[in-house]
Short mmCIF file of C-alpha atoms in Angstrom, two decimals:
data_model
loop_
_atom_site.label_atom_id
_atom_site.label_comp_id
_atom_site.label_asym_id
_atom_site.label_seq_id
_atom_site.Cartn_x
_atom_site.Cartn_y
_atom_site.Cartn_z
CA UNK G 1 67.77 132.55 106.48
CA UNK G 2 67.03 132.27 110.09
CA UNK G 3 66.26 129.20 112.04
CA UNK G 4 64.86 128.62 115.49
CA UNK G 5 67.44 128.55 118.55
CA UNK G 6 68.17 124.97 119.74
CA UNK G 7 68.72 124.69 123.55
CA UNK G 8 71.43 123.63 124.50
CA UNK G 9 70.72 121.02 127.58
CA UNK G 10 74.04 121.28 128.86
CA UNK G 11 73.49 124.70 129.90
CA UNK G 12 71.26 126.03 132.69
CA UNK G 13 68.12 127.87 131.36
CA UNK G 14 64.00 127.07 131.51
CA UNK G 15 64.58 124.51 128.62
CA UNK G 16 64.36 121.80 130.75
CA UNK G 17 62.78 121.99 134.17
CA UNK G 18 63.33 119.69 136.95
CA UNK G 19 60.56 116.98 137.06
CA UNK G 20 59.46 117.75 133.11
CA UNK G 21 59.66 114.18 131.31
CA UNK G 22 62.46 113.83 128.77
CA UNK G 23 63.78 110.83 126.99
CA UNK G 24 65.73 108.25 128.62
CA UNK G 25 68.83 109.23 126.38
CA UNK G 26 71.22 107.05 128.52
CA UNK G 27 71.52 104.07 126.14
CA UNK G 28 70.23 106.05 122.69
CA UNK G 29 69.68 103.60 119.98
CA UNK G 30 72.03 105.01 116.23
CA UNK G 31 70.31 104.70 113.39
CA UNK G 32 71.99 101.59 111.26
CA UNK G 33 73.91 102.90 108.40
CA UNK G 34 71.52 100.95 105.43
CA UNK G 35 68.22 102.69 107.36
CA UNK G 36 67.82 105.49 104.69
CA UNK G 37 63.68 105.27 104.85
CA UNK G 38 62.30 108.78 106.74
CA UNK G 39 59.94 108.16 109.42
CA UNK G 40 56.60 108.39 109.07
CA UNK G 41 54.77 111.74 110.11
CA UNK G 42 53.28 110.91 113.78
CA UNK G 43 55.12 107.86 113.90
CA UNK G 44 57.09 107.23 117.06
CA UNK G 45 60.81 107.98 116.50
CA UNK G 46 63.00 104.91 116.46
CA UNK G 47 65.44 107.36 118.61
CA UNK G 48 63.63 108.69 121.58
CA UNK G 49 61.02 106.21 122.14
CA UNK G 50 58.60 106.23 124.71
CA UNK G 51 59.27 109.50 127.31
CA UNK G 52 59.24 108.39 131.11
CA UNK G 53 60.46 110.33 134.27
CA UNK G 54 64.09 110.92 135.15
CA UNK G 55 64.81 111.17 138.81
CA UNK G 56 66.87 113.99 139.78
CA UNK G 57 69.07 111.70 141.43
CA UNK G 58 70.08 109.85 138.50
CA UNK G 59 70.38 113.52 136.47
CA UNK G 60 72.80 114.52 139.03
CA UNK G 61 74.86 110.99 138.69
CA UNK G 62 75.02 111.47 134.94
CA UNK G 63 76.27 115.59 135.33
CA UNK G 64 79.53 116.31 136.03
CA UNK G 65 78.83 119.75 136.42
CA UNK G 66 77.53 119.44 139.82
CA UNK G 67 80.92 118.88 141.55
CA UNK G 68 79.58 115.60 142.93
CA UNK G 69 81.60 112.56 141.85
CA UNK G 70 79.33 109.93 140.51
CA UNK G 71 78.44 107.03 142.51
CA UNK G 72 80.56 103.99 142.68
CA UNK G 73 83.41 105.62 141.28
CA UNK G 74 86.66 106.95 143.70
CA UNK G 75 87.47 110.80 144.07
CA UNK G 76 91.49 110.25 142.46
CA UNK G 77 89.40 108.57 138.81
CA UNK G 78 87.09 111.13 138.02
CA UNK G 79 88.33 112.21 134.79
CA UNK G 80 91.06 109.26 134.18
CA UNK G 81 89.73 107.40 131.59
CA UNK G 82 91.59 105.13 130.20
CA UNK G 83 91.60 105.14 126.24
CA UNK G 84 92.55 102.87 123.59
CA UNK G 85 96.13 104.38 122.50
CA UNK G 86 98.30 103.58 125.31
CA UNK G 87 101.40 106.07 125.40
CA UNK G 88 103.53 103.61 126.37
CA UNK G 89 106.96 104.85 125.02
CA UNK G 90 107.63 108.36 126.73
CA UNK G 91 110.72 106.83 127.86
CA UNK G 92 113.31 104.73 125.69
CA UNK G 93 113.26 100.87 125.96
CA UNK G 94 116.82 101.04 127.72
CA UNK G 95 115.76 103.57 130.70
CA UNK G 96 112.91 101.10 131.19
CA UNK G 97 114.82 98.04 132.11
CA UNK G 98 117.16 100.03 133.75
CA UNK G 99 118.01 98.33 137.26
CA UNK G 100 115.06 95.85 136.40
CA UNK G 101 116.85 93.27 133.79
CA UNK G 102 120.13 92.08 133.64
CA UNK G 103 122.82 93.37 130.92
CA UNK G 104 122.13 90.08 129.35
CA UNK G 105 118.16 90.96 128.53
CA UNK G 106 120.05 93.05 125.99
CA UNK G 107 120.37 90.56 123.54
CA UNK G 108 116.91 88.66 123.20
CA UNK G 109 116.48 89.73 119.35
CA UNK G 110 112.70 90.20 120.01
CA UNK G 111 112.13 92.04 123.70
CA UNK G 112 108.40 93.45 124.86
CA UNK G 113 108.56 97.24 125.82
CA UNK G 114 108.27 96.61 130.02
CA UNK G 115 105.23 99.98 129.48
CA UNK G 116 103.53 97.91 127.36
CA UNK G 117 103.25 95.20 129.99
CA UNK G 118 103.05 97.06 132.98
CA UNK G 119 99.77 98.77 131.00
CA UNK G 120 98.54 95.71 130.36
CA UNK G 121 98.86 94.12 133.93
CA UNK G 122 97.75 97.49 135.91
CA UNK G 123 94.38 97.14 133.25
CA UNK G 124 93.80 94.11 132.87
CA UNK G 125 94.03 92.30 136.90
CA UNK G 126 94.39 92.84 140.49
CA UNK G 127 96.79 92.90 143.52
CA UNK G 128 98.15 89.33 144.02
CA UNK G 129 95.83 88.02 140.81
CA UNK G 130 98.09 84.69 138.55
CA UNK G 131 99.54 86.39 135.46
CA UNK G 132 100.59 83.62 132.57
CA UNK G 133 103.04 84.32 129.55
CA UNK G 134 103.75 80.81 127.51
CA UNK G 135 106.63 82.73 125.58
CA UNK G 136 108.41 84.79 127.63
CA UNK G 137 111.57 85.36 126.90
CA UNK G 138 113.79 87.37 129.01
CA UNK G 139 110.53 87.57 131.40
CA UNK G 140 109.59 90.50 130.90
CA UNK G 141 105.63 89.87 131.06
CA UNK G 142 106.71 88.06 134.78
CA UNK G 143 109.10 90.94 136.12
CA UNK G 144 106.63 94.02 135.81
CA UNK G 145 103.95 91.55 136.86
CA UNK G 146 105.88 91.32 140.30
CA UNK G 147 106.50 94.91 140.42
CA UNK G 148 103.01 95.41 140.30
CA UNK G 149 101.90 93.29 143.29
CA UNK G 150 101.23 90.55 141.27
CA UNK G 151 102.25 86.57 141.01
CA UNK G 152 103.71 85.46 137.52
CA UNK G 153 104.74 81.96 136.01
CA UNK G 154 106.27 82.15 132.46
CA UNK G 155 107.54 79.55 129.65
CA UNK G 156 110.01 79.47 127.44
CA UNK G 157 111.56 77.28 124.58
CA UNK G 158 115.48 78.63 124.73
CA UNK G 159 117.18 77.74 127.37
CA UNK G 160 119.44 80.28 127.41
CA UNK G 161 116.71 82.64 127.73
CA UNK G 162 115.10 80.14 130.37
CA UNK G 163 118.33 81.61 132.52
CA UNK G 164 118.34 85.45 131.80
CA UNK G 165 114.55 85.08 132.73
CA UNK G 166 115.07 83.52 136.12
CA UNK G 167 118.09 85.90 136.53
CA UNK G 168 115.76 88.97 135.69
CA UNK G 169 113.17 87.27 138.51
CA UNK G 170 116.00 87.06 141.10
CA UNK G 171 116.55 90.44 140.68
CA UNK G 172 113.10 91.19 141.64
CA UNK G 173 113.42 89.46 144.42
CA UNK G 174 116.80 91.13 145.32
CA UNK G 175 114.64 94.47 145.27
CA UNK G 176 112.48 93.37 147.84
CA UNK G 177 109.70 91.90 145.67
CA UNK G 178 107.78 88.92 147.97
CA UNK G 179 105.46 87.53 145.20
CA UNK G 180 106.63 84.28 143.37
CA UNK G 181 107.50 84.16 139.72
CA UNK G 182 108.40 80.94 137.96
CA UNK G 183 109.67 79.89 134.63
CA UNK G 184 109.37 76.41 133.09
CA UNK G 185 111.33 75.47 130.47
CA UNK G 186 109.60 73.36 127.21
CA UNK G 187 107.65 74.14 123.95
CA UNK G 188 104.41 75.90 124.99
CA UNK G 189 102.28 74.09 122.08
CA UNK G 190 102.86 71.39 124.96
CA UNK G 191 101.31 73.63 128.18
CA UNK G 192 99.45 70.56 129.76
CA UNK G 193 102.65 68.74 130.28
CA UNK G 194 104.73 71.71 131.73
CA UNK G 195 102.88 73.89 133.81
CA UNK G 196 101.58 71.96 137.40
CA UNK G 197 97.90 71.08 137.95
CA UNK G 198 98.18 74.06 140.72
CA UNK G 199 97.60 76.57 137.75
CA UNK G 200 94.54 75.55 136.28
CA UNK G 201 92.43 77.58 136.52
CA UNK G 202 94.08 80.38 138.12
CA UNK G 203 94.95 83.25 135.58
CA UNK G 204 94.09 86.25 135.62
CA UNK G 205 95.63 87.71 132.28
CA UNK G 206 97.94 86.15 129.72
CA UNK G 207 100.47 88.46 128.02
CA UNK G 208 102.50 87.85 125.52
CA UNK G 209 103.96 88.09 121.65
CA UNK G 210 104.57 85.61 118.94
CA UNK G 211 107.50 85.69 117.02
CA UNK G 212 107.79 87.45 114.18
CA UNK G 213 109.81 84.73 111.96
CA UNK G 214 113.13 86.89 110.70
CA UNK G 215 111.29 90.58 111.04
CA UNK G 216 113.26 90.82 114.68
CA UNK G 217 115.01 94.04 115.99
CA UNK G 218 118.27 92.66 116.53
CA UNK G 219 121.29 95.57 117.11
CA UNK G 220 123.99 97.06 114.87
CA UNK G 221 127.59 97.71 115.31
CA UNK G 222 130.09 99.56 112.69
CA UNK G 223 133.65 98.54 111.82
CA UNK G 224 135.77 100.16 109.95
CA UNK G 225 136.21 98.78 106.25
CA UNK G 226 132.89 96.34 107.10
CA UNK G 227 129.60 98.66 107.22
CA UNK G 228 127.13 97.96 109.05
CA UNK G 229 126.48 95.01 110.62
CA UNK G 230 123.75 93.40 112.46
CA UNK G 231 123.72 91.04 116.05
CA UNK G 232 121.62 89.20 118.25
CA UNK G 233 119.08 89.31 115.89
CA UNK G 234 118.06 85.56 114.93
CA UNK G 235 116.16 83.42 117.75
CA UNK G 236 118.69 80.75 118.24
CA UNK G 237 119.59 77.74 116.22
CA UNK G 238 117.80 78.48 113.22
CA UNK G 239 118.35 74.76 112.10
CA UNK G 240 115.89 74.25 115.42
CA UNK G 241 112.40 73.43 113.12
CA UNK G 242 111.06 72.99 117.00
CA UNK G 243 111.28 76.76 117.67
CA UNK G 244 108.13 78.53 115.93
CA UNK G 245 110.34 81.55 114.67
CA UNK G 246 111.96 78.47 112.35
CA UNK G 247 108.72 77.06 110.90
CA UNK G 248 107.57 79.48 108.30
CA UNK G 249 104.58 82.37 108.45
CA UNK G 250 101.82 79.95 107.60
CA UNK G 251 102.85 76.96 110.26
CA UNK G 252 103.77 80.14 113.04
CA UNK G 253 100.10 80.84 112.81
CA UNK G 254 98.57 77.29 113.39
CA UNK G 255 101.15 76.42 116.25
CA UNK G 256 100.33 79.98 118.28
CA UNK G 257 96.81 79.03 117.40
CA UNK G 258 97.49 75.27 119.58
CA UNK G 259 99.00 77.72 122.08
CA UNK G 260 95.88 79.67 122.82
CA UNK G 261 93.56 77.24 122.90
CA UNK G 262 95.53 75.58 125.79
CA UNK G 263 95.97 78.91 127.28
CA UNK G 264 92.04 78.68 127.88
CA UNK G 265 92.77 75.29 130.73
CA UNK G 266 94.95 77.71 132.89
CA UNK G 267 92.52 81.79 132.51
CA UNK G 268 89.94 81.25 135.05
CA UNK G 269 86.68 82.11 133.65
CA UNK G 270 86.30 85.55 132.50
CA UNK G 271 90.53 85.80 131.93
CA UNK G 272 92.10 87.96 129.68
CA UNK G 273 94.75 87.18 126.94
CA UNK G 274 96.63 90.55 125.82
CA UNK G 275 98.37 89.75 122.68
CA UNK G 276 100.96 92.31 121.69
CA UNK G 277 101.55 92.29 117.78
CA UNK G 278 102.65 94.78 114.54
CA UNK G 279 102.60 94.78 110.97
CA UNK G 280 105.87 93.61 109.18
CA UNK G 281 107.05 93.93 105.99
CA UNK G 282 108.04 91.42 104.03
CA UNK G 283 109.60 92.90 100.36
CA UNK G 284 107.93 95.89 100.69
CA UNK G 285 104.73 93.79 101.19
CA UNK G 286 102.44 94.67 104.35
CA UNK G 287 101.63 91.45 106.07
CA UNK G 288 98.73 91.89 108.30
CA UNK G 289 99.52 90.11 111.33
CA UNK G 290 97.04 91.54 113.77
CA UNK G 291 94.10 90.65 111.64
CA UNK G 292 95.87 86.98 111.38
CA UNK G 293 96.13 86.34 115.10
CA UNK G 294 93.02 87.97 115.53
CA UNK G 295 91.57 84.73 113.59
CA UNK G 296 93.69 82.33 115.31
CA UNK G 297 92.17 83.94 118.80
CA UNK G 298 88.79 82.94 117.24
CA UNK G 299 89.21 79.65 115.64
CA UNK G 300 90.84 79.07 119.46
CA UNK G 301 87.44 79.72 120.83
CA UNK G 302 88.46 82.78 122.80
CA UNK G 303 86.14 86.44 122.83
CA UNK G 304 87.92 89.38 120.89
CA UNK G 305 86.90 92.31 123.22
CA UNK G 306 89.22 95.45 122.74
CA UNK G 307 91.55 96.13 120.24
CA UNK G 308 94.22 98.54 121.33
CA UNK G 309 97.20 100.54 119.90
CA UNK G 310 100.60 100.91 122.16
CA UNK G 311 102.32 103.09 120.99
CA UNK G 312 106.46 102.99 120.24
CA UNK G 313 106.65 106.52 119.58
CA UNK G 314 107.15 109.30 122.19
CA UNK G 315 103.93 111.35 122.56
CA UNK G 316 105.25 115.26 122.55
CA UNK G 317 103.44 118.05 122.26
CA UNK G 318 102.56 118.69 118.72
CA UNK G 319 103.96 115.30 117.12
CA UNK G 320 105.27 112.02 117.70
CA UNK G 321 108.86 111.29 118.42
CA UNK G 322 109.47 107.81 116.74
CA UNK G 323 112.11 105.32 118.47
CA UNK G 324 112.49 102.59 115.06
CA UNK G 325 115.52 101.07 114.68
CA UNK G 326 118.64 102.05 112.41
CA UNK G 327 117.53 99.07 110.16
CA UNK G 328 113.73 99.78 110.09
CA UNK G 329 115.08 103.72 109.18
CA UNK G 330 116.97 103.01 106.59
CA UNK G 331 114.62 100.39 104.88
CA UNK G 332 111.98 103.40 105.00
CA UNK G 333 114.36 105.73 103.46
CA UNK G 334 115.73 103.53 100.82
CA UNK G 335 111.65 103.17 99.73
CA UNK G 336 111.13 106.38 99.87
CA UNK G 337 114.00 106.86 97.24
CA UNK G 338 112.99 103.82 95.53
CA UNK G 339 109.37 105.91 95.03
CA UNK G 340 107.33 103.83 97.81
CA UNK G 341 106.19 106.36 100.18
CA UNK G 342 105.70 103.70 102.96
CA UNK G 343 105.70 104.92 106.97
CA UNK G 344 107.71 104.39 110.12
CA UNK G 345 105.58 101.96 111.97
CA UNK G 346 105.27 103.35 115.12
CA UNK G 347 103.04 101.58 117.18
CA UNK G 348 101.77 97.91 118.31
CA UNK G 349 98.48 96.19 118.07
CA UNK G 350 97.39 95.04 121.51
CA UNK G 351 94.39 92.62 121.04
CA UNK G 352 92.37 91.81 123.82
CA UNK G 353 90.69 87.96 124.19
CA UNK G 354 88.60 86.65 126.80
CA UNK G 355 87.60 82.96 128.12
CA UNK G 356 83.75 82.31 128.70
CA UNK G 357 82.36 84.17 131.77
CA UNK G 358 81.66 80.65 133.44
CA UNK G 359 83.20 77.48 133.21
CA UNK G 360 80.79 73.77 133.02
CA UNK G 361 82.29 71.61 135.82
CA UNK G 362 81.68 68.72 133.54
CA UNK G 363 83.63 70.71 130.67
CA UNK G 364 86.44 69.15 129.57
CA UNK G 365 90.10 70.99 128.25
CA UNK G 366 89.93 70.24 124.23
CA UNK G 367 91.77 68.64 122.45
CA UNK G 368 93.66 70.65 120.04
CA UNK G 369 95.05 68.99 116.65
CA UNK G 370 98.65 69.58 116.37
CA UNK G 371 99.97 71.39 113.16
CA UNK G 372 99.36 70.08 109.90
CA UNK G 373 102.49 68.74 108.47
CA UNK G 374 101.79 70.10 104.63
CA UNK G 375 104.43 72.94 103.17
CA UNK G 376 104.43 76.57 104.93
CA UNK G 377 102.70 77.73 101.35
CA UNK G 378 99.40 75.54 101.35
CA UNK G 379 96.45 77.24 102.11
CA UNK G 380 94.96 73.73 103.75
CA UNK G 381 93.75 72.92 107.17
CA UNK G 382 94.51 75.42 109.61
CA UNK G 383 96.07 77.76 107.36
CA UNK G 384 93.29 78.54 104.35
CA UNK G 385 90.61 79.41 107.95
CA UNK G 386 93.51 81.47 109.19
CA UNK G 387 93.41 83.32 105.84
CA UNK G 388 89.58 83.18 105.42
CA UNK G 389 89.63 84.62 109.18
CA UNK G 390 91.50 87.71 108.47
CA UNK G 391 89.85 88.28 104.87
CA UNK G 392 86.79 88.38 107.11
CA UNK G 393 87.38 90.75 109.33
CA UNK G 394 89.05 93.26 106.84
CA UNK G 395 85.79 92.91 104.97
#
């Protein structure tokens, strides 16, 4: 069977000569997936569309075979593209808050990999840009942000971990960091009465992390004659129905939701919000978290624009090399023996929100409802759109 000999236009040969008018195949328009009609003999083709001129300028922009870097873009990025699986765990959590946190940081039960921040902050702003994390625990969202050149203000509900936080910022400081980083102390679903009118507006990025309720790392120690046991692993009082790791899956959702949408007061216009999240099991049951917050984003009025994987797995050369927990091993293994062949999870979901490009000067903050007070289980108010939300977008 032989068939004609397609050209191939990214090698040189008298396919193509210079001047000869082509298709502007910059911005080609895919064929949806339902459009299963042929076209027409003669008809124009829904791909190419009209032919017009291409300037050899603008052929030599678009080929990076010339040796010319493109216009508009710096000698040391050609080629550095950044992709959507960050590799942000070549090195182990403790060598990277070595020298940057204090010994105390150890025991938050819930801590953000520093990579996954530093990525984040490096992406997402600029030198001396505001960056904004309402739950920030041991600060960790505030101490690469001043690393990087940039300033940070952070709140958070314990007050123990109000001090390590400040501590971690001193330290900074001590290494000869000049920015200014600031933690307030107080229940972020009540941002407007914590943060000072000087902020508004003023973000450049938001990072942070909900809690996961009692899916938290925590760390083990062994004693003879007692197993295995398991610290630091519960976010303080759990008695405390004001801290959002104590209020149940359904109520978490609808007070991070409040959160966001007073996050929006303090992003100036065009801000990001990076929300790092994973999976968790509960009995062996998947709960799809990402997809959840990924609703509350929306029904918070905010624009979904990326939606990134970080990954908590070492990137070698032929595999991953995963860093889970003793307890997250050995619940894999014992469901694996129990005939449930169910996977390390070995990454984190980083969605990416923005607010509205520009801002009304007559616009006004809104005014978000608090939580409804009905049982964790109901599927009213904020809870059954919450649900609808992430039914949606796994449709």
């Amino acid at each position: 069977m032989n068939s004609a000999q397609v050209p191939n236009p990214a090698q040189p040969g008298d396919h193509r000569q210079e001047g000869t008018t082509v298709a502007d195949d910059r911005f080609p328009r895919a064929l949806s997936d339902t459009d299963t009609h042929p076209v027409p003999a003669g008809a124009e083709s829904p791909v190419d569309g009209p032919t017009q001129r291409v300037p050899r300028a603008l052929i030599d922009d678009l080929d990076g075979t010339t040796g010319t870097p493109p216009e508009r873009v710096a000698d040391d990025s050609v080629g550095d593209v950044a992709v959507s699986v960050w590799t942000t765990a070549q090195t182990s959590p403790a060598a990277q808050r070595k020298g940057r946190y204090t010994p105390g940081s150890t025991a938050h039960p819930a801590k953000m990999l520093p990579a996954v921040a530093a990525h984040t902050i490096a992406h997402y702003t600029e030198p001396g840009d505001l960056v904004l994390d309402p739950m920030c625990g041991i600060g960790t969202t505030l101490v690469e942000a001043l690393h990087a050149g940039r300033r940070a203000v952070g709140i958070e509900y314990e007050p123990h971990w109000v001090d390590v936080a400040r501590a971690n910022l001193a330290l900074a400081h001590d290494a000869g960091v000049e920015h200014e980083g600031r933690v307030f102390h107080g229940d972020a679903r009540q941002i407007a009465s914590l943060l000072p009118p000087e902020y508004v507006g003023q973000a450049a990025l938001v990072v942070t992390s909900p809690p996961y309720g009692p899916s938290t790392h925590g760390q083990v120690s062994v004693a003879p004659g007692a197993g295995v046991q398991k610290y630091h692993h519960l976010y303080g009082n759990t008695l405390d129905r004001g801290n959002l790791a104590n209020i149940g899956h359904h109520r978490l959702l609808a007070g991070f939701t409040r959160i966001l949408a007073g996050l929006t007061t303090y992003l100036r216009p065009g801000g990001h919000i990076a929300i790092t999240i994973r999976p968790w099991r509960e009995h062996a049951e998947l709960i799809d978290l990402p997809s959840q917050i990924l609703a509350c984003g929306l029904h918070a009025g905010l624009i979904p624009v990326e939606r990134c994987v970080a990954l908590l797995a070492r990137a070698a050369e032929h595999d991953l090399v995963a860093r889970g927990s003793f307890f997250q091993r050995d619940f894999i293994r014992k469901q694996r023996e129990a005939g449930l062949p169910l996977h390390l999870i070995s990454h984190e979901d980083v969605l990416i929100f923005r607010t509205a490009l520009t801002r009304s000067s007559s616009e006004k903050p809104k005014q978000v409802q608090t939580e409804p007070e009905h049982a964790p289980g109901s599927l009213s108010g904020l809870d059954a759109r919450v649900r609808k939300g992430s039914e949606g977008a796994a449709a």
